[in-house]
Coordinates of C-alpha atoms and ligand atoms in Angstrom, one line a residue:
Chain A
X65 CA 74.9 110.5 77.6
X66 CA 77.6 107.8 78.0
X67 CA 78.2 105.6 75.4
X68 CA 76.1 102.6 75.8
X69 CA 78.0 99.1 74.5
X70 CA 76.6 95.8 73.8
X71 CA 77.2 93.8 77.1
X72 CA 76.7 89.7 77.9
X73 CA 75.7 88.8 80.4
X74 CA 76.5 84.8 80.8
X75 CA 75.5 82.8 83.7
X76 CA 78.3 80.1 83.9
X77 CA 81.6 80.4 83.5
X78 CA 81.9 77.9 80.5
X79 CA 79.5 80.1 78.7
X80 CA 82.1 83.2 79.4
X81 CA 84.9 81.1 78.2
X82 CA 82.8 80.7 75.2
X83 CA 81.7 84.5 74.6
X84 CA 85.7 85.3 74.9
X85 CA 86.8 82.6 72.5
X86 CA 84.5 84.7 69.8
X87 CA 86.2 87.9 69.9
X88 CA 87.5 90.8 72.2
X89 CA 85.3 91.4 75.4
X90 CA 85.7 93.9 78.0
X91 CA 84.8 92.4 81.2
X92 CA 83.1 93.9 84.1
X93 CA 82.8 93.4 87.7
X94 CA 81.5 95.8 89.7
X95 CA 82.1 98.6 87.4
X96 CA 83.9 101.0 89.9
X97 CA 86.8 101.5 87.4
X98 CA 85.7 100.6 84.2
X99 CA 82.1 102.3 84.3
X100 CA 84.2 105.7 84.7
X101 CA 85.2 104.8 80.8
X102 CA 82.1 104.7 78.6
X103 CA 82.2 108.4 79.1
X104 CA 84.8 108.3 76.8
X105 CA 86.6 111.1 78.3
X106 CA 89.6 108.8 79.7
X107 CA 90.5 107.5 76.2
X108 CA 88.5 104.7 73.8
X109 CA 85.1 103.2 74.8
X110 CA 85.3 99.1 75.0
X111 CA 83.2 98.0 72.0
X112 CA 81.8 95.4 73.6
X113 CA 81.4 93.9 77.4
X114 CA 80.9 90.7 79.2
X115 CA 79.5 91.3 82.7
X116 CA 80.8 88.9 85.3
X117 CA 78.1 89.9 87.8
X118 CA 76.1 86.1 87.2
X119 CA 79.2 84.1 87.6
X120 CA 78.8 81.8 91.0
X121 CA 81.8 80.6 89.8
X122 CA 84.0 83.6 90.9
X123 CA 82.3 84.0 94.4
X124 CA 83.5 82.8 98.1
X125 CA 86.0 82.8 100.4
X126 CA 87.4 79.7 101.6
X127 CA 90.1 77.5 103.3
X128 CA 91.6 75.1 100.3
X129 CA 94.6 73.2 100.7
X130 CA 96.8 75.2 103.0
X131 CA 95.7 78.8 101.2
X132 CA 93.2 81.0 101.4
X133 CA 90.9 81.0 98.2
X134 CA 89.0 84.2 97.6
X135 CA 87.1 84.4 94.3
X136 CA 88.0 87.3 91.8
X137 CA 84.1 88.7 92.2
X138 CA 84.9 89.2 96.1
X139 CA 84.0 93.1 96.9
X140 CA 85.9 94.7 99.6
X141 CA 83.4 95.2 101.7
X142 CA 83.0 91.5 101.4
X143 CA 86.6 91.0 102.6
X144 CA 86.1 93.1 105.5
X145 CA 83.8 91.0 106.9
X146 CA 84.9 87.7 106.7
X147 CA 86.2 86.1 109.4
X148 CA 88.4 83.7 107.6
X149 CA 90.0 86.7 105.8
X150 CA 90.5 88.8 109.5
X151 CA 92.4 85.6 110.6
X152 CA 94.7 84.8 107.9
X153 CA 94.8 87.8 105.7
X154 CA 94.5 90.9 108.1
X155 CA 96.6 93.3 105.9
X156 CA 94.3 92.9 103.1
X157 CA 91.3 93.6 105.2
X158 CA 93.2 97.1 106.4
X159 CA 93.9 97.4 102.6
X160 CA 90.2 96.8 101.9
X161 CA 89.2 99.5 104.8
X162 CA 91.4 102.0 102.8
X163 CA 89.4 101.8 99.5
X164 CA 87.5 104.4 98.3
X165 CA 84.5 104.8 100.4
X166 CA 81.1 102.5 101.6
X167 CA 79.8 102.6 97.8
X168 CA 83.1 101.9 96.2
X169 CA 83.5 98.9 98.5
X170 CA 80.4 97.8 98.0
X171 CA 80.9 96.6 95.0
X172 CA 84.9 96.8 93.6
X173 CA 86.1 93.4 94.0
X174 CA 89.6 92.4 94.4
X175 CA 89.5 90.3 90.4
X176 CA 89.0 94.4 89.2
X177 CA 91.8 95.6 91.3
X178 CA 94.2 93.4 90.2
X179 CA 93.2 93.2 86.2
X180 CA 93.0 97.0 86.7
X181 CA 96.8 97.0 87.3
X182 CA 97.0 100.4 88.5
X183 CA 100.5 100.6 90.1
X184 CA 98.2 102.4 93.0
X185 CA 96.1 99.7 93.6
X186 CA 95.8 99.0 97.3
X187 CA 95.7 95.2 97.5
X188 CA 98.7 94.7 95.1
X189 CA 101.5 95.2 97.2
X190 CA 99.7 93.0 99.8
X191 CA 99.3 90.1 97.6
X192 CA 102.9 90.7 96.8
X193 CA 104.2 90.8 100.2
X194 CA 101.8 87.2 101.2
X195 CA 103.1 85.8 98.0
X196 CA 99.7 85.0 96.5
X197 CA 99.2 83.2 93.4
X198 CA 96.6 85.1 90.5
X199 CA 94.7 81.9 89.1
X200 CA 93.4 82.5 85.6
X201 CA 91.7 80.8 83.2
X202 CA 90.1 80.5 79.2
X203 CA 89.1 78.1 77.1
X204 CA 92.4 76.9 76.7
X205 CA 92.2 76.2 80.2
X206 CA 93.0 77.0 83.6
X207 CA 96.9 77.9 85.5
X208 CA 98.1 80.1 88.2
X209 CA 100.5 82.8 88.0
X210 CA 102.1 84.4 91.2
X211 CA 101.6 88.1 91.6
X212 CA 104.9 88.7 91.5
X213 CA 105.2 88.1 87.8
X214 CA 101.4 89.1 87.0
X215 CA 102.1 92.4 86.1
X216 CA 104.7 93.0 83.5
X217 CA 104.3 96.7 82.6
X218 CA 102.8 99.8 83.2
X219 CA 98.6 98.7 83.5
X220 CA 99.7 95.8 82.0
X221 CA 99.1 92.2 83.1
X222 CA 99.6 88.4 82.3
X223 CA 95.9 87.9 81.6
X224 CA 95.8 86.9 78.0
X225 CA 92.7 88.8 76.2
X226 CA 90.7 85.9 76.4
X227 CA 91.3 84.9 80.1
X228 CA 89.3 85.6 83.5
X229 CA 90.5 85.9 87.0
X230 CA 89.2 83.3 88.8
X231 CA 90.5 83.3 92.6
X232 CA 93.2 84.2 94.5
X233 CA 95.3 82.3 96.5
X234 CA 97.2 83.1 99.7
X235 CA 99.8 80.6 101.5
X236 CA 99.2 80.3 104.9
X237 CA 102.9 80.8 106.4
X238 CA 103.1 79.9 110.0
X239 CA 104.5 82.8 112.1
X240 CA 103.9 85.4 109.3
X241 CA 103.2 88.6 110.0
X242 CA 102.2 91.3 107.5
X243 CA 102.2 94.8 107.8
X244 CA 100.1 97.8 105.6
X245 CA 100.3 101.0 105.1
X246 CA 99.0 103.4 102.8
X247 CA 99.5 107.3 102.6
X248 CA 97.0 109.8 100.4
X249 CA 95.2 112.9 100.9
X250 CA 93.2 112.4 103.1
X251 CA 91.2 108.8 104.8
X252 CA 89.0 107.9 102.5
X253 CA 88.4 107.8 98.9
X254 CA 92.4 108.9 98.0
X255 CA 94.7 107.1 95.5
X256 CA 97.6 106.8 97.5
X257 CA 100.8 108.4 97.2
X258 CA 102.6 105.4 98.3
X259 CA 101.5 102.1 99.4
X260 CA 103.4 99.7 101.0
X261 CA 103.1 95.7 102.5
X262 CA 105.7 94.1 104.1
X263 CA 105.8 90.4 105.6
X264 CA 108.1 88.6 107.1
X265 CA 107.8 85.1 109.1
X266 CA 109.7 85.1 112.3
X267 CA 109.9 82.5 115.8
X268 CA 110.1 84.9 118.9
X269 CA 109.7 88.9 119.0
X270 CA 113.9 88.8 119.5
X271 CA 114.3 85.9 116.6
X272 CA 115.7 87.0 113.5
X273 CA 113.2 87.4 110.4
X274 CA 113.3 85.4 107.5
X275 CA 111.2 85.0 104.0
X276 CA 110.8 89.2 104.6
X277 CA 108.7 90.8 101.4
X278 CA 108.8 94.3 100.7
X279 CA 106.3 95.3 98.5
X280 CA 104.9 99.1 97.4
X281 CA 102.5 100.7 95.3
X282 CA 102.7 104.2 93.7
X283 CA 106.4 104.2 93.7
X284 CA 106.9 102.8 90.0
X285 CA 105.2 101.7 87.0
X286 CA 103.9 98.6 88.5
X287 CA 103.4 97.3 92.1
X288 CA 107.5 96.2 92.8
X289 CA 109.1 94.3 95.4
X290 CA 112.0 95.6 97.1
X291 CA 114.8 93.8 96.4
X292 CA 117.4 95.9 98.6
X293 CA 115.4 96.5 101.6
X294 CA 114.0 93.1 101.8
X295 CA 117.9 91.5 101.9
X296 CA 118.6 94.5 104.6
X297 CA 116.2 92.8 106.7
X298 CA 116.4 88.6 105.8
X299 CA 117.7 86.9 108.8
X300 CA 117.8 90.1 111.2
X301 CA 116.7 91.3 114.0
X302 CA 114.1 93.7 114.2
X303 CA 116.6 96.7 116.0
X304 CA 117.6 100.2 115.5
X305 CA 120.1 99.4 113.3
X306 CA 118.6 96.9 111.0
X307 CA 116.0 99.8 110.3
X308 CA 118.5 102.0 109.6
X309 CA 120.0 100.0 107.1
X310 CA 116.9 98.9 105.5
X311 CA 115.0 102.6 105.1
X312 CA 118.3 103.4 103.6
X313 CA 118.6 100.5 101.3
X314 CA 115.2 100.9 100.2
X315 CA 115.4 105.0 99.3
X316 CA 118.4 104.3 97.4
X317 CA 116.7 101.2 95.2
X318 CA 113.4 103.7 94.7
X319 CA 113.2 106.2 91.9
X320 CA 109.7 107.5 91.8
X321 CA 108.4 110.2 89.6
X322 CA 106.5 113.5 89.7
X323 CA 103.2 113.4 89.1
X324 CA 99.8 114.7 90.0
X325 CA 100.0 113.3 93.3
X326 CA 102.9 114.0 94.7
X327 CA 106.7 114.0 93.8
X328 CA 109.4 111.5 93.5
X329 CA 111.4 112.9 96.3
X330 CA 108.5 113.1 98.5
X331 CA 107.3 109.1 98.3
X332 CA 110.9 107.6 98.5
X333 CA 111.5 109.5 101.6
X334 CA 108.1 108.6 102.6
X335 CA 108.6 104.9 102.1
X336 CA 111.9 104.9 104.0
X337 CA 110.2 106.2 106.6
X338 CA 107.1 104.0 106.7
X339 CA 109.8 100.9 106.4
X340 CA 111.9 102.2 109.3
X341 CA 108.6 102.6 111.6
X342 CA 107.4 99.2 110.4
X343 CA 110.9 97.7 111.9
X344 CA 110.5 99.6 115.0
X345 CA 107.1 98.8 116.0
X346 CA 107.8 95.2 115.0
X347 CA 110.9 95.6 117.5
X348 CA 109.2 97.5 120.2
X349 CA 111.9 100.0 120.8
Chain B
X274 CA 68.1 96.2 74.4
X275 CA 66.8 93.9 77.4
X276 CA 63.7 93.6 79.2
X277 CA 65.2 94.0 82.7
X278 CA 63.1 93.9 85.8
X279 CA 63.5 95.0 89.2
X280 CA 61.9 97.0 92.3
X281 CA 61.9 100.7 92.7
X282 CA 60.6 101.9 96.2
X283 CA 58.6 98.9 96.5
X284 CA 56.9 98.5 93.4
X285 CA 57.7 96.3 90.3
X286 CA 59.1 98.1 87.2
X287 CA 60.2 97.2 83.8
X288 CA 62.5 98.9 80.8
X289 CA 63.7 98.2 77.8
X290 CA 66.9 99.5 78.3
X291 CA 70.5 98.6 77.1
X292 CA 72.5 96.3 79.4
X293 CA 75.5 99.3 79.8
X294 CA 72.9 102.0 81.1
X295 CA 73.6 103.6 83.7
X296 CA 71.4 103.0 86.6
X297 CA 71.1 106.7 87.4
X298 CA 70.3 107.1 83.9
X299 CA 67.3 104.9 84.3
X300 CA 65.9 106.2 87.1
X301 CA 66.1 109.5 86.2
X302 CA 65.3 109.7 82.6
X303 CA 63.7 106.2 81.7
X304 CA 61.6 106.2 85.2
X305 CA 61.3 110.0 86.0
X306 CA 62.8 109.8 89.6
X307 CA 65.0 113.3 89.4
X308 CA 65.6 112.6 93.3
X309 CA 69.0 111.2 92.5
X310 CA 71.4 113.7 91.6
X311 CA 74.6 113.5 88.8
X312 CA 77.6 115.3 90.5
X313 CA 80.5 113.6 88.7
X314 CA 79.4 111.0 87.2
X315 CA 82.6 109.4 88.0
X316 CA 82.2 108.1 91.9
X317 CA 83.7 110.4 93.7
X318 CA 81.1 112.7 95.1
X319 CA 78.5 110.6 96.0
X320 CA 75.2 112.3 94.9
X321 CA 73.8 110.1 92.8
X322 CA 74.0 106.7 95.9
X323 CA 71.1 104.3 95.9
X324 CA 70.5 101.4 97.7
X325 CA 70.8 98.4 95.6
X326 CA 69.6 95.5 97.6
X327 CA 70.4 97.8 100.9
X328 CA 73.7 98.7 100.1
X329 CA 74.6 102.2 98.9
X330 CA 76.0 102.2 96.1
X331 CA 77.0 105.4 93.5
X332 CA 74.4 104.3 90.5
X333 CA 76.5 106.5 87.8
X334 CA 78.5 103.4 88.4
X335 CA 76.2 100.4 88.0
X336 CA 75.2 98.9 84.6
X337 CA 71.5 98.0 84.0
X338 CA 72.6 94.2 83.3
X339 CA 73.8 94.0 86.8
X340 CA 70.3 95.3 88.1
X341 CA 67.7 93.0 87.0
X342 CA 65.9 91.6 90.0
X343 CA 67.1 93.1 92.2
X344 CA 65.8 95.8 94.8
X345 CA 66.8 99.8 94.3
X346 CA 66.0 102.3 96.8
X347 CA 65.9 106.0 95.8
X348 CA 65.4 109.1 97.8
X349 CA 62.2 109.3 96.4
X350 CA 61.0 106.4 98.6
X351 CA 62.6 107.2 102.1
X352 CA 59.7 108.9 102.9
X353 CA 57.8 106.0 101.6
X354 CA 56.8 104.2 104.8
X355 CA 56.8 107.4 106.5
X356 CA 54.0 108.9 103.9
X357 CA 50.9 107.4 105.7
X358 CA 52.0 109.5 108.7
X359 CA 51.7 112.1 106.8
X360 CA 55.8 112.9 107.4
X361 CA 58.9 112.4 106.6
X362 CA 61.7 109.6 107.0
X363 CA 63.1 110.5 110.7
X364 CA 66.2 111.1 108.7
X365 CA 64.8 113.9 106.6
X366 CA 63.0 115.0 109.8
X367 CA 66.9 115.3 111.9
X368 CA 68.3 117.6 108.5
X369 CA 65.6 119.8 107.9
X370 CA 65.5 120.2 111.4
X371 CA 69.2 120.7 112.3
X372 CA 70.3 122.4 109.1
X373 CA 71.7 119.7 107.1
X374 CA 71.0 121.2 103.9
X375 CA 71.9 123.8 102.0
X376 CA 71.9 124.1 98.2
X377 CA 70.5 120.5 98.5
X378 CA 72.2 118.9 95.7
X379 CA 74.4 116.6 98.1
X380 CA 71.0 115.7 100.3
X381 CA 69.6 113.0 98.3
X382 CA 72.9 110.9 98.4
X383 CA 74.2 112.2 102.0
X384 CA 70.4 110.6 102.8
X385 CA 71.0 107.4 101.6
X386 CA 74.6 106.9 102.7
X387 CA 73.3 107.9 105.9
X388 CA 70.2 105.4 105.6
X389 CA 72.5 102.5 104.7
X390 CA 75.0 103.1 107.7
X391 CA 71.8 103.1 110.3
X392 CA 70.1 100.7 108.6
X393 CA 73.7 98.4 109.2
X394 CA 73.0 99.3 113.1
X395 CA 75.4 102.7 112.7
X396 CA 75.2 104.0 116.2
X397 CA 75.8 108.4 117.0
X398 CA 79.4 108.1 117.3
X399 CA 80.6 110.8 115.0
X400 CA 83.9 109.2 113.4
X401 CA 82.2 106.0 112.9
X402 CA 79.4 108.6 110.8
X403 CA 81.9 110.3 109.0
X404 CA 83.5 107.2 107.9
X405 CA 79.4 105.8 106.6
X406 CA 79.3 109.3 104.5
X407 CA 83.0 109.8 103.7
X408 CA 81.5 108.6 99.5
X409 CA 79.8 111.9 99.9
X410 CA 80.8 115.4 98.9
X411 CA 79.1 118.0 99.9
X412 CA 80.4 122.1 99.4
X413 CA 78.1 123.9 101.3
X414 CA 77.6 122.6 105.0
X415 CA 81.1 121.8 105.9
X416 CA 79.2 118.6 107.2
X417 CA 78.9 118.9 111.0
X418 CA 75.6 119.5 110.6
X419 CA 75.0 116.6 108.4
X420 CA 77.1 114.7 111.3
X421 CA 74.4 115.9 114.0
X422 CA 71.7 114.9 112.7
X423 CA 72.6 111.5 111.6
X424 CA 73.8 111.3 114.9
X425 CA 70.3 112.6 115.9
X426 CA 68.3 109.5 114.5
X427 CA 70.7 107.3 115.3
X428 CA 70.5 108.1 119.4
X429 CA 66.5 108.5 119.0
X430 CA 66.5 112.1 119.8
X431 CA 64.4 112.6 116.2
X432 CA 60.7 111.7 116.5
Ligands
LIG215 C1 85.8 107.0 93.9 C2 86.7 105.9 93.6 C3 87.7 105.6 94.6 C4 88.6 104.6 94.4 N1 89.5 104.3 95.4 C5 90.5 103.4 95.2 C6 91.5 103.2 96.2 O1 91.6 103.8 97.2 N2 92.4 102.2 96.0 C7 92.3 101.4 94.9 O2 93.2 100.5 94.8 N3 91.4 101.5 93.9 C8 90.5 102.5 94.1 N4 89.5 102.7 93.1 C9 89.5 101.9 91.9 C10 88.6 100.7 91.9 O3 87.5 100.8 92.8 C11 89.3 99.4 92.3 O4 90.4 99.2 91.4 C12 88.3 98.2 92.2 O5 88.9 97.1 92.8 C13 88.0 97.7 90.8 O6 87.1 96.6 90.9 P1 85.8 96.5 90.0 O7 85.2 95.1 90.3 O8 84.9 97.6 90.3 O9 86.4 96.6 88.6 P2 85.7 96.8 87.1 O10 85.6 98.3 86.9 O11 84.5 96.0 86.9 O12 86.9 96.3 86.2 C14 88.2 96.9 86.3 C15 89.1 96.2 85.2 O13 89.3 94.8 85.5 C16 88.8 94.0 84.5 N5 88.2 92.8 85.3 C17 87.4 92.9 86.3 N6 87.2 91.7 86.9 C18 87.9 90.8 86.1 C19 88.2 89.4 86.1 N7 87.6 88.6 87.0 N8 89.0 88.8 85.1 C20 89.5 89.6 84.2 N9 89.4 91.0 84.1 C21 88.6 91.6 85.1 C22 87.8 94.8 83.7 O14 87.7 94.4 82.4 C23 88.5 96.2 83.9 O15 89.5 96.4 82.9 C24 88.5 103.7 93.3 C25 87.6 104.0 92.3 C26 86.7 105.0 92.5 C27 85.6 105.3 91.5
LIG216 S1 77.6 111.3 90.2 FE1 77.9 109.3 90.9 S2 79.4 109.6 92.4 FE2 79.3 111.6 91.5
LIG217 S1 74.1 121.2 100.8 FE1 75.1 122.0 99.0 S2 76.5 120.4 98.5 FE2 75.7 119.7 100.4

């Protein structure tokens, strides 16, 4: 039998901010990675939990001062089918689509994907590339962090031990356009290989692109943006060349490893080539 | 340990369980409903999905803390409604009929999968079916025939 920790269960959030204040607590969501750990098999059992599962608090999806506010407890199958998400965040509704299968959308959330800080997870890259902002908080209080700087290592995150996830935020940019892509095994329930969002804002399908984000999964030890590729494509046009020049820039900044899944070589060629198809659909050519 | 409380096929139940118990755990050594199955035990293959307030979910994943009051369908009552009839759930019906098991020990999950996609209004289109049961693994079939007869009940052709 699995090992069988003590778990809280609070019912607001100041009563979680309490529990943490008291000592380590392993939060969980809906379970989908962490319940895989009281086996024991995958390293040390938490010692003790705090299920989130009761927290109103961390619910909804919203429009809030120019964002869009989705609460960390928001499961993908959730995501898929709200409107307000299909309209201003389409990419992470295709991410959402990607994960696992029905039961593992069911009830992962997007909070447990992003504390998780797989460099695989799906919906990384996308808040990345849609510059969203990670809002936390503790008994210390509350702040925001973009997820750009949210994930400082290998699993590793800014959460301090005793802080939640409490929503994210996404910008709405006018003229934006994001684009996902994700490559595994096979369609469903695969850890991908390499995952990839890219975003860019631009006035006119022949109009140069500006504020471009290229972000990817799988590809190091945390979700990265693309530093090379991105300034390959800032304030160009979407035409053969420019693709060129920014599947080339991006192989070269990449250095992937071996593993399990696949090889280094394998996902930087890979994620030239999704980049370079990205730019040519965008361009229509 | 908590008293936790919630709804099995219908009728009320109570344990006095720990909070991090697994759900399948529960049902099928607390409550005695063997009709789920541990493949994994990891959420990957799919045999041990319940519905939890009508959504399948894979129970080796889903603490006991996160199930009080709420509403768990097993395998065991599928056949529930159907039992005054004398028969089974149409769905049971369409696999035993069509050969959608073999060795079995996928059925009880490829059941409910398939019970929560029609239940959503999943209609016979076969992609649309394999993406309801893509959760759930099953080694012996090569699941066409699983396909068919979902596919089966969902068009009506399955008294
Ligand atoms: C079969 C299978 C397939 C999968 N496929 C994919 C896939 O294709 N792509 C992918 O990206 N992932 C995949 N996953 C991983 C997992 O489903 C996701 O990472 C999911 O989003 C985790 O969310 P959760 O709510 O279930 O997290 P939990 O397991 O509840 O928690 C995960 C971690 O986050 C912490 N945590 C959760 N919520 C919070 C919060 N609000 N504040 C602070 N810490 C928190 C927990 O303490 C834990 O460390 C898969 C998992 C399984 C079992
Ligand atoms: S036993 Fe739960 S998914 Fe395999
Ligand atoms: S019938 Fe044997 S695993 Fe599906």
């Amino acid at each position: 039998m699995p090992a069988e920790p003590p778990i809280e269960v609070p019912v607001r959030l100041s009563e979680a901010y309490s529990l943490l204040a008291g000592g380590p607590l392993v939060p969980i969501a809906g379970g989908t990675d962490i319940m895989v750990r009281i086996t024991g098999e995958l390293g040390p059992v938490p010692e003790r939990m705090l299920d989130l599962s009761r927290l109103d608090e961390l619910e909804g999806i919203s429009l809030e001062d120019g964002s869009l506010a989705l609460g960390a407890r928001t499961t993908y199958t959730e995501l898929r089918r709200s409107t307000l998400c299909r309209e201003h965040a389409p990419a992470l509704v295709e991410a959402a689509a990607t994960i696992g299968a029905a039961q593992i959308q069911n009830r992962g959330t997007l909070g447990g994907n992003i504390a998780n800080a797989s460099p695989a997870g799906d919906t990384l890259p996308v808040l990345l590339a849609m510059d969203a902002d990670i809002e936390v908080g503790g008994h210390r209080g509350e702040r925001r962090v973009p997820a750009a700087g949210f994930f400082p290592g290998y699993r590793q995150t800014a959460l301090a031990p005793d802080e939640l996830i409490l929503r994210i935020r996404i910008p709405l940019a006018a003229g934006r356009v994001t684009r996902f892509r994700k490559v595994g095994t096979r369609r469903a329930q695969a850890i991908s290989k390499v995952v990839m969002a890219v975003s860019w804002r631009a006035h006119g399908p022949s109009a140069g692109w500006s504020d471009v984000r290229v972000a990817l999964g799988s590809v190091a030890a945390t979700p990265i943006r693309a530093a090379a590729a991105e300034a390959a494509l800032e304030g160009a046009r979407p035409s053969p060349e420019t693709a060129d020049a920014a599947a080339e820039a991006l192989a070269d900044e990449l250095t992937p490893i071996d593993d399990v899944r696949s090889t280094g070589d394998y996902r930087r060629m890979v994620a030239a080539r999704i980049l370079h198809r990205i730019v040519r659909d965008a361009g229509g050519w | 340990m908590t008293a936790i409380r919630f709804l099995v096929n219908g009728s009320p139940v109570e344990v006095d369980v720990p909070g991090m118990r697994r759900l399948l755990d529960v049902l099928r050594e607390d409550l005695g409903l063997t009709g789920t199955k541990e493949g994994c035990g990891e959420g990957e293959c799919g045999a041990c999905s319940v519905l939890l307030d009508g959504q399948v979910v894979d129970s080796c994943l889903v603490p006991m803390s996160q199930v009080d009051g709420r509403i768990v369908r097993t395998v065991e009552g599928l056949a529930l409604a159907a039992r005054e009839r004398g028969t089974l759930d149409t769905l049971q019906e369409a696999f035993l009929e069509l050969g959608a098991a073999q060795c079995g020990i996928c059925t009880p999950g490829m059941l409910m999968a398939a019970r929560a996609y029609l239940d959503a209004g999943g209609g016979p289109d076969h992609d649309a079916i394999r993406e309801g049961i893509a959760g759930n693994l099953c080694r012996c079939t090569g699941y066409q025939k699983i396909v068919e007869a979902i596919a089966a009940v969902a068009a009506g052709d399955v008294a």
